[in-house]
Short mmCIF file of C-alpha atoms in Angstrom, two decimals:
data_model
loop_
_atom_site.label_atom_id
_atom_site.label_comp_id
_atom_site.label_asym_id
_atom_site.label_seq_id
_atom_site.Cartn_x
_atom_site.Cartn_y
_atom_site.Cartn_z
CA UNK A 980 -61.41 112.53 106.84
CA UNK A 981 -59.70 112.18 103.44
CA UNK A 982 -59.44 115.28 101.28
CA UNK A 983 -61.80 113.76 98.66
CA UNK A 984 -64.36 112.98 101.36
CA UNK A 985 -64.11 116.50 102.79
CA UNK A 986 -64.58 118.03 99.33
CA UNK A 987 -67.66 115.86 98.66
CA UNK A 988 -69.15 116.83 102.03
CA UNK A 989 -68.67 120.53 101.31
CA UNK A 990 -70.37 120.12 97.91
CA UNK A 991 -73.34 118.35 99.52
CA UNK A 992 -73.65 121.07 102.18
CA UNK A 993 -73.67 123.70 99.44
CA UNK A 994 -76.41 121.86 97.53
CA UNK A 995 -78.52 121.52 100.68
CA UNK A 996 -78.14 125.20 101.51
CA UNK A 997 -79.20 126.18 98.01
CA UNK A 998 -82.22 123.86 98.12
CA UNK A 999 -83.42 125.09 101.51
CA UNK A 1000 -83.00 128.82 100.90
CA UNK A 1001 -86.10 130.94 100.53
CA UNK A 1002 -87.01 132.28 97.11
CA UNK A 1003 -87.26 135.75 98.64
CA UNK A 1004 -84.15 136.78 100.56
CA UNK A 1005 -84.58 138.80 103.73
CA UNK A 1006 -84.29 142.48 102.89
CA UNK A 1007 -81.25 144.41 103.98
CA UNK A 1008 -81.84 147.62 105.93
CA UNK A 1009 -83.76 149.94 103.66
CA UNK A 1010 -81.35 152.92 103.58
CA UNK A 1011 -78.61 150.79 101.99
CA UNK A 1012 -80.58 148.52 99.63
CA UNK A 1013 -79.61 150.41 96.51
CA UNK A 1014 -77.26 153.39 96.36
CA UNK A 1015 -78.86 156.53 95.04
CA UNK A 1016 -77.02 157.68 91.92
CA UNK A 1017 -75.29 161.00 92.41
CA UNK A 1018 -76.50 163.10 89.50
CA UNK A 1019 -76.29 166.73 88.60
CA UNK A 1020 -79.80 168.24 88.91
CA UNK A 1021 -79.68 169.74 85.43
CA UNK A 1022 -83.47 169.65 85.10
CA UNK A 1023 -83.98 171.69 88.24
CA UNK A 1024 -84.29 175.46 87.89
CA UNK A 1025 -81.38 177.35 89.36
CA UNK A 1026 -82.64 180.27 91.43
CA UNK A 1027 -80.51 183.06 92.81
CA UNK A 1028 -77.97 182.15 95.45
CA UNK A 1029 -79.48 180.83 98.67
CA UNK A 1030 -76.37 180.84 100.83
CA UNK A 1031 -77.05 181.70 104.44
CA UNK A 1032 -74.39 183.76 106.19
CA UNK A 1033 -72.59 181.87 108.95
CA UNK A 1034 -73.62 184.55 111.47
CA UNK A 1035 -77.29 183.60 111.10
CA UNK A 1036 -77.01 179.87 110.42
CA UNK A 1037 -77.28 178.98 114.10
CA UNK A 1038 -80.66 180.73 114.31
CA UNK A 1039 -82.01 178.21 111.81
CA UNK A 1040 -81.09 175.15 113.86
CA UNK A 1041 -83.10 174.79 117.06
CA UNK A 1042 -82.01 171.66 118.90
CA UNK A 1043 -83.71 170.56 121.02
CA UNK A 1044 -87.12 172.12 120.62
CA UNK A 1045 -88.99 173.31 123.72
CA UNK A 1046 -91.32 170.56 125.03
CA UNK A 1047 -94.44 172.35 123.75
CA UNK A 1048 -93.11 172.89 120.20
CA UNK A 1049 -93.93 170.37 117.49
CA UNK A 1050 -90.64 169.35 115.81
CA UNK A 1051 -92.51 168.58 112.57
CA UNK A 1052 -93.95 172.11 112.26
CA UNK A 1053 -91.84 174.33 114.51
CA UNK A 1054 -95.04 175.63 116.13
CA UNK A 1055 -96.28 175.61 119.71
CA UNK A 1056 -99.20 173.24 120.08
CA UNK A 1057 -102.45 173.91 121.89
CA UNK A 1058 -102.27 170.54 123.65
CA UNK A 1059 -98.62 169.85 124.55
CA UNK A 1060 -99.53 166.34 125.73
CA UNK A 1061 -100.05 165.37 122.08
CA UNK A 1062 -96.28 165.51 121.69
CA UNK A 1063 -95.84 162.77 124.30
CA UNK A 1064 -97.42 160.21 121.97
CA UNK A 1065 -96.34 158.23 118.93
CA UNK A 1066 -97.17 160.05 115.68
CA UNK A 1067 -99.64 158.49 113.26
CA UNK A 1068 -99.05 158.01 109.54
CA UNK A 1069 -102.32 157.39 107.69
CA UNK A 1070 -102.58 156.30 104.05
CA UNK A 1071 -105.06 158.41 102.08
CA UNK A 1072 -106.37 157.97 98.56
CA UNK A 1073 -106.04 160.64 95.88
CA UNK A 1074 -108.40 159.05 93.38
CA UNK A 1075 -110.70 161.66 91.80
CA UNK A 1076 -113.74 159.84 93.22
CA UNK A 1077 -112.74 160.41 96.86
CA UNK A 1078 -112.08 164.15 96.69
CA UNK A 1079 -112.49 166.08 98.89
CA UNK A 1080 -110.54 164.01 101.42
CA UNK A 1081 -110.97 164.33 105.18
CA UNK A 1082 -108.41 165.56 107.68
CA UNK A 1083 -105.50 166.55 105.44
CA UNK A 1084 -105.40 170.15 106.68
CA UNK A 1085 -104.70 168.91 110.22
CA UNK A 1086 -101.63 166.91 109.21
CA UNK A 1087 -98.17 168.15 110.14
CA UNK A 1088 -96.72 166.64 106.96
CA UNK A 1089 -98.32 165.19 103.85
CA UNK A 1090 -96.26 163.14 101.41
CA UNK A 1091 -97.58 162.88 97.85
CA UNK A 1092 -96.02 160.17 95.71
CA UNK A 1093 -96.56 158.06 92.63
CA UNK A 1094 -98.49 154.88 93.28
CA UNK A 1095 -98.65 153.41 89.78
CA UNK A 1096 -100.11 154.28 86.42
CA UNK A 1097 -99.45 157.98 87.04
CA UNK A 1098 -101.90 158.11 89.97
CA UNK A 1099 -100.63 159.61 93.22
CA UNK A 1100 -101.39 158.77 96.82
CA UNK A 1101 -100.85 160.49 100.18
CA UNK A 1102 -99.26 159.49 103.47
CA UNK A 1103 -100.34 162.03 106.10
CA UNK A 1104 -98.43 162.49 109.39
CA UNK A 1105 -100.41 163.53 112.48
CA UNK A 1106 -98.58 164.54 115.64
CA UNK A 1107 -99.49 167.99 116.98
CA UNK A 1108 -103.19 167.83 116.00
CA UNK A 1109 -105.76 165.08 115.45
CA UNK A 1110 -108.84 165.59 113.27
CA UNK A 1111 -112.13 163.82 113.81
CA UNK A 1112 -111.43 161.37 111.00
CA UNK A 1113 -109.01 160.80 108.13
CA UNK A 1114 -109.63 159.27 104.74
CA UNK A 1115 -110.58 157.71 102.65
CA UNK A 1116 -107.98 155.15 103.71
CA UNK A 1117 -106.38 153.00 101.03
CA UNK A 1118 -103.57 150.53 100.55
CA UNK A 1119 -99.90 151.04 101.36
CA UNK A 1120 -96.95 151.21 98.99
CA UNK A 1121 -93.22 150.64 99.34
CA UNK A 1122 -92.67 154.26 100.42
CA UNK A 1123 -94.62 153.34 103.58
CA UNK A 1124 -91.69 151.24 104.72
CA UNK A 1125 -89.72 154.50 104.95
CA UNK A 1126 -92.03 157.26 106.19
CA UNK A 1127 -92.99 155.63 109.53
CA UNK A 1128 -89.32 154.86 110.20
CA UNK A 1129 -88.33 158.50 109.53
CA UNK A 1130 -90.83 159.90 112.03
CA UNK A 1131 -91.14 156.99 114.51
CA UNK A 1132 -94.81 156.72 113.56
CA UNK A 1133 -97.38 153.95 113.52
CA UNK A 1134 -98.83 153.34 110.04
CA UNK A 1135 -102.57 152.95 109.46
CA UNK A 1136 -103.62 151.63 106.04
CA UNK A 1137 -105.97 149.23 104.32
CA UNK A 1138 -104.41 146.51 102.24
CA UNK A 1139 -101.20 146.07 100.31
CA UNK A 1140 -100.06 143.92 97.42
CA UNK A 1141 -98.55 140.54 98.32
CA UNK A 1142 -95.03 141.77 97.62
CA UNK A 1143 -95.38 144.95 99.68
CA UNK A 1144 -97.01 143.03 102.53
CA UNK A 1145 -94.13 140.54 102.55
CA UNK A 1146 -91.62 143.38 102.83
CA UNK A 1147 -93.67 144.80 105.70
CA UNK A 1148 -93.64 141.48 107.54
CA UNK A 1149 -89.85 141.39 107.17
CA UNK A 1150 -89.37 144.98 108.33
CA UNK A 1151 -88.71 146.50 111.75
CA UNK A 1152 -92.23 147.97 111.66
CA UNK A 1153 -93.89 144.56 112.01
CA UNK A 1154 -96.05 143.87 113.90
CA UNK A 1155 -96.63 146.70 116.38
CA UNK A 1156 -96.25 149.71 114.10
CA UNK A 1157 -98.57 148.40 111.37
CA UNK A 1158 -102.33 148.91 111.81
CA UNK A 1159 -104.62 147.55 109.11
CA UNK A 1160 -107.71 145.41 108.57
CA UNK A 1161 -105.33 142.92 106.89
CA UNK A 1162 -103.76 142.39 110.30
CA UNK A 1163 -107.06 142.00 112.14
CA UNK A 1164 -107.77 145.64 113.07
CA UNK A 1165 -111.35 146.78 112.42
CA UNK A 1166 -113.84 148.99 114.24
CA UNK A 1167 -113.59 151.40 116.02
CA UNK A 1168 -110.20 152.15 114.51
CA UNK A 1169 -111.50 151.94 110.93
CA UNK A 1170 -115.11 152.38 109.88
CA UNK A 1171 -117.19 152.87 106.74
CA UNK A 1172 -118.85 156.12 105.68
CA UNK A 1173 -121.01 155.27 102.65
CA UNK A 1174 -121.60 157.99 100.09
CA UNK A 1175 -123.97 157.85 97.14
CA UNK A 1176 -122.10 157.07 93.95
CA UNK A 1177 -118.88 156.19 95.78
CA UNK A 1178 -117.44 152.70 95.33
CA UNK A 1179 -117.20 150.57 98.48
CA UNK A 1180 -113.38 150.54 98.47
CA UNK A 1181 -113.36 154.35 98.83
CA UNK A 1182 -115.55 154.47 101.97
CA UNK A 1183 -113.08 153.44 104.69
CA UNK A 1184 -111.97 156.06 107.24
CA UNK A 1185 -109.69 156.08 110.27
CA UNK A 1186 -110.36 157.45 113.76
CA UNK A 1187 -107.03 159.01 114.88
CA UNK A 1188 -107.87 159.10 118.60
CA UNK A 1189 -108.92 155.45 118.57
CA UNK A 1190 -105.71 154.59 116.74
CA UNK A 1191 -103.73 156.40 119.42
CA UNK A 1192 -105.44 154.28 122.10
CA UNK A 1193 -104.51 151.14 120.15
CA UNK A 1194 -100.89 152.28 119.97
CA UNK A 1195 -100.93 152.69 123.77
CA UNK A 1196 -102.39 149.19 124.19
CA UNK A 1197 -99.54 147.81 122.13
CA UNK A 1198 -97.01 149.40 124.46
CA UNK A 1199 -95.32 151.59 121.84
CA UNK A 1200 -96.87 154.95 122.74
CA UNK A 1201 -94.03 157.35 123.51
CA UNK A 1202 -92.59 160.72 122.63
CA UNK A 1203 -90.25 160.34 119.65
CA UNK A 1204 -86.55 160.98 120.12
CA UNK A 1205 -85.48 162.29 116.73
CA UNK A 1206 -81.74 162.02 116.01
CA UNK A 1207 -81.90 164.89 113.49
CA UNK A 1208 -84.35 167.75 113.16
CA UNK A 1209 -85.57 170.08 110.47
CA UNK A 1210 -84.79 173.77 110.90
CA UNK A 1211 -87.52 176.43 111.10
CA UNK A 1212 -87.43 180.22 110.92
CA UNK A 1213 -90.09 182.89 110.55
CA UNK A 1214 -87.49 184.92 108.68
CA UNK A 1215 -86.97 183.57 105.14
CA UNK A 1216 -83.42 182.77 104.04
CA UNK A 1217 -81.58 185.25 101.86
CA UNK A 1218 -81.86 184.87 98.11
CA UNK A 1219 -84.44 182.66 96.53
CA UNK A 1220 -86.43 183.22 93.34
CA UNK A 1221 -89.88 184.82 93.47
CA UNK A 1222 -92.53 182.23 92.52
CA UNK A 1223 -96.26 182.89 92.64
CA UNK A 1224 -97.50 179.56 91.27
CA UNK A 1225 -96.26 176.16 90.18
CA UNK A 1226 -97.70 172.87 89.01
CA UNK A 1227 -96.43 169.30 89.32
CA UNK A 1228 -97.98 167.42 86.44
CA UNK A 1229 -98.04 163.87 87.82
CA UNK A 1230 -100.90 162.82 85.51
CA UNK A 1231 -102.48 165.38 83.21
CA UNK A 1232 -106.08 166.20 84.07
CA UNK A 1233 -106.25 163.69 86.94
CA UNK A 1234 -103.37 164.07 89.39
CA UNK A 1235 -101.76 167.48 89.15
CA UNK A 1236 -100.51 169.23 92.27
CA UNK A 1237 -101.11 172.95 91.67
CA UNK A 1238 -99.92 175.50 94.22
CA UNK A 1239 -100.48 179.26 94.23
CA UNK A 1240 -99.10 181.69 96.77
CA UNK A 1241 -101.56 183.77 98.77
CA UNK A 1242 -99.82 186.91 99.99
CA UNK A 1243 -102.56 187.73 102.50
CA UNK A 1244 -102.17 184.50 104.48
CA UNK A 1245 -98.54 183.86 103.54
CA UNK A 1246 -99.51 180.30 102.58
CA UNK A 1247 -99.62 178.11 99.49
CA UNK A 1248 -103.11 177.14 98.30
CA UNK A 1249 -103.65 173.79 96.60
CA UNK A 1250 -105.66 172.84 93.56
CA UNK A 1251 -105.86 169.45 91.86
CA UNK A 1252 -106.64 168.99 88.17
CA UNK A 1253 -107.72 172.63 87.94
CA UNK A 1254 -110.12 172.51 90.90
CA UNK A 1255 -109.47 174.14 94.29
CA UNK A 1256 -108.94 171.31 96.78
CA UNK A 1257 -110.67 171.55 100.15
CA UNK A 1258 -110.80 169.50 103.32
CA UNK A 1259 -114.15 167.72 103.55
CA UNK A 1260 -114.37 168.21 107.34
CA UNK A 1261 -114.18 172.00 107.24
CA UNK A 1262 -114.69 172.88 103.57
CA UNK A 1263 -111.57 175.04 103.91
CA UNK A 1264 -109.00 175.25 101.14
CA UNK A 1265 -106.06 172.91 101.60
CA UNK A 1266 -102.99 175.03 102.25
CA UNK A 1267 -99.40 174.72 103.41
CA UNK A 1268 -96.74 176.93 104.92
CA UNK A 1269 -94.15 175.04 102.86
CA UNK A 1270 -94.20 172.90 99.76
CA UNK A 1271 -91.08 170.78 99.45
CA UNK A 1272 -90.17 169.06 96.17
CA UNK A 1273 -87.92 166.11 96.97
CA UNK A 1274 -86.13 164.65 93.94
CA UNK A 1275 -85.44 160.94 94.55
CA UNK A 1276 -84.53 157.88 92.54
CA UNK A 1277 -87.69 155.98 91.46
CA UNK A 1278 -87.15 152.29 90.64
CA UNK A 1279 -89.84 150.02 89.21
CA UNK A 1280 -89.80 146.68 91.05
CA UNK A 1281 -91.15 143.24 90.17
CA UNK A 1282 -94.00 143.61 92.69
CA UNK A 1283 -97.28 143.50 90.76
CA UNK A 1284 -99.78 146.03 92.13
CA UNK A 1285 -102.64 145.42 89.70
CA UNK A 1286 -103.46 143.87 86.32
CA UNK A 1287 -105.31 146.87 84.86
CA UNK A 1288 -104.19 147.79 81.33
CA UNK A 1289 -101.58 145.06 81.25
CA UNK A 1290 -100.50 145.47 84.86
CA UNK A 1291 -98.60 148.00 86.96
CA UNK A 1292 -95.60 147.38 89.17
CA UNK A 1293 -94.75 148.90 92.52
CA UNK A 1294 -92.29 151.80 92.55
CA UNK A 1295 -89.51 151.96 95.11
CA UNK A 1296 -88.84 155.62 95.94
CA UNK A 1297 -85.35 155.72 97.40
CA UNK A 1298 -85.55 158.43 100.02
CA UNK A 1299 -82.23 157.63 101.63
CA UNK A 1300 -78.82 159.17 101.08
CA UNK A 1301 -79.17 162.65 99.60
CA UNK A 1302 -80.54 164.47 96.59
CA UNK A 1303 -81.81 167.76 95.20
CA UNK A 1304 -84.68 169.65 96.79
CA UNK A 1305 -86.74 172.74 96.02
CA UNK A 1306 -88.38 174.50 98.95
CA UNK A 1307 -91.26 176.89 98.34
CA UNK A 1308 -92.02 179.29 101.18
CA UNK A 1309 -93.08 182.93 101.48
CA UNK A 1310 -93.60 183.25 97.73
CA UNK A 1311 -90.06 182.18 96.89
CA UNK A 1312 -88.27 179.06 95.65
CA UNK A 1313 -85.03 177.89 97.26
CA UNK A 1314 -82.68 175.34 95.75
CA UNK A 1315 -80.96 172.94 98.16
CA UNK A 1316 -80.12 169.39 99.17
CA UNK A 1317 -82.09 166.87 101.21
CA UNK A 1318 -80.36 164.30 103.41
CA UNK A 1319 -81.31 161.11 105.20
CA UNK A 1320 -78.21 159.21 106.19
CA UNK A 1321 -79.78 156.62 108.51
CA UNK A 1322 -83.08 154.75 108.50
CA UNK A 1323 -84.55 156.49 111.54
CA UNK A 1324 -83.61 160.01 110.46
CA UNK A 1325 -86.22 162.35 109.02
CA UNK A 1326 -85.55 164.33 105.86
CA UNK A 1327 -83.48 167.43 106.57
CA UNK A 1328 -82.64 170.28 104.18
CA UNK A 1329 -79.48 172.29 103.47
CA UNK A 1330 -78.33 175.07 101.19
CA UNK A 1331 -75.32 175.00 98.90
CA UNK A 1332 -72.94 175.89 101.74
CA UNK A 1333 -74.13 173.03 103.94
CA UNK A 1334 -76.04 175.34 106.29
CA UNK A 1335 -79.57 174.27 107.34
CA UNK A 1336 -82.23 175.52 104.91
CA UNK A 1337 -85.12 176.50 107.20
CA UNK A 1338 -88.79 175.88 106.64
CA UNK A 1339 -91.44 178.38 107.61
CA UNK A 1340 -93.12 177.30 110.87
CA UNK A 1341 -96.27 175.43 109.95
CA UNK A 1342 -97.39 172.39 108.01
CA UNK A 1343 -95.57 171.12 104.93
CA UNK A 1344 -96.51 169.13 101.85
CA UNK A 1345 -93.67 167.00 100.54
CA UNK A 1346 -93.95 166.29 96.83
CA UNK A 1347 -91.84 163.27 95.83
CA UNK A 1348 -90.71 163.42 92.20
CA UNK A 1349 -88.26 161.38 90.08
CA UNK A 1350 -84.74 162.63 89.51
CA UNK A 1351 -85.43 163.26 85.82
CA UNK A 1352 -88.34 165.63 86.43
CA UNK A 1353 -88.23 168.45 83.88
CA UNK A 1354 -88.90 172.08 84.76
CA UNK A 1355 -90.44 174.67 82.45
CA UNK A 1356 -90.86 178.32 83.26
CA UNK A 1357 -94.42 179.14 82.23
CA UNK A 1358 -94.47 182.80 83.26
CA UNK A 1359 -92.40 185.46 84.93
CA UNK A 1360 -93.00 183.86 88.36
CA UNK A 1361 -94.50 180.46 87.55
CA UNK A 1362 -93.23 176.96 86.77
CA UNK A 1363 -94.49 173.60 85.53
CA UNK A 1364 -92.74 170.40 86.57
CA UNK A 1365 -93.20 167.26 84.49
CA UNK A 1366 -92.23 164.05 86.30
CA UNK A 1367 -91.70 160.79 84.43
CA UNK A 1368 -93.43 157.93 86.28
#
């Protein structure tokens, strides 16, 4: 073929390729989509040194855990067989109308994150224990492409915006690890519990044991094999700053995460918008052995979530790479670093020397906040954190 003919053919091929390409390119693996900027955490309070002596660092890293110990809590479980199954991640609303929610106190981990418009939402991880029901169940967000991958969990949710759903269809979670009415899953896995004065969209609940049976039917029910593990220790690390209470002011008067330390139980007690928050199933105060503030890059995308007040766009919370973290346990605050270097690694925590920063054995609430979150000391042992959505 003559050179001119070859050149023309290459031009035509290029035009055809451009015309046939999809308007939405296939996503690259999530952990490398956008590098997380490496910033100095100037807005984060600097507590006293939290270095852990090398002689005790090994005590904070238990790998592997005994077969009857939950790797998400560091506790022995009453029913060890639970650990032979795929964990469940269930999407739960935090709208004021749905409080008190059901089942949150039974979760190993609860992630709280911005949805849009300053409102927060929860993704609750169930592995060692399963409550009677969980909810109310609401729609997924972009963060739910990450959390199930971290913990090898199946995700139960109800609905997603077109853009989020497209990302889900193009992800490694689709189809088996996604459970939703949108994908043809109804009763008995999800069911309605009407309540007077509660809008219909807030009445959907999930049955965890039924979901576990569905996971088994899909052939994906197995004990997770986690490549990296969190560290746990009953003994707190050295250092740390005494903190008796702190507040994360996601949205004033509506979505504020307020935690106070109870010395009697050794646990953090939660309030929301000034009201003690309880679990609807037991009427017991929501509490946590650890509260973990994960500072991560928040990026507004072009995915439209709703049209209210001019419209809100989905937020991509980039929980990959590394970033600053504050860990609250035993009435103290510890400054450290979180890491997640590969898609299927869970979040792990380290002090300034690179030694594992251990959690207290028990459940944890993980509060996701933007990198620019400001901290204000409001008392001798109290703080207020003001995220920017």
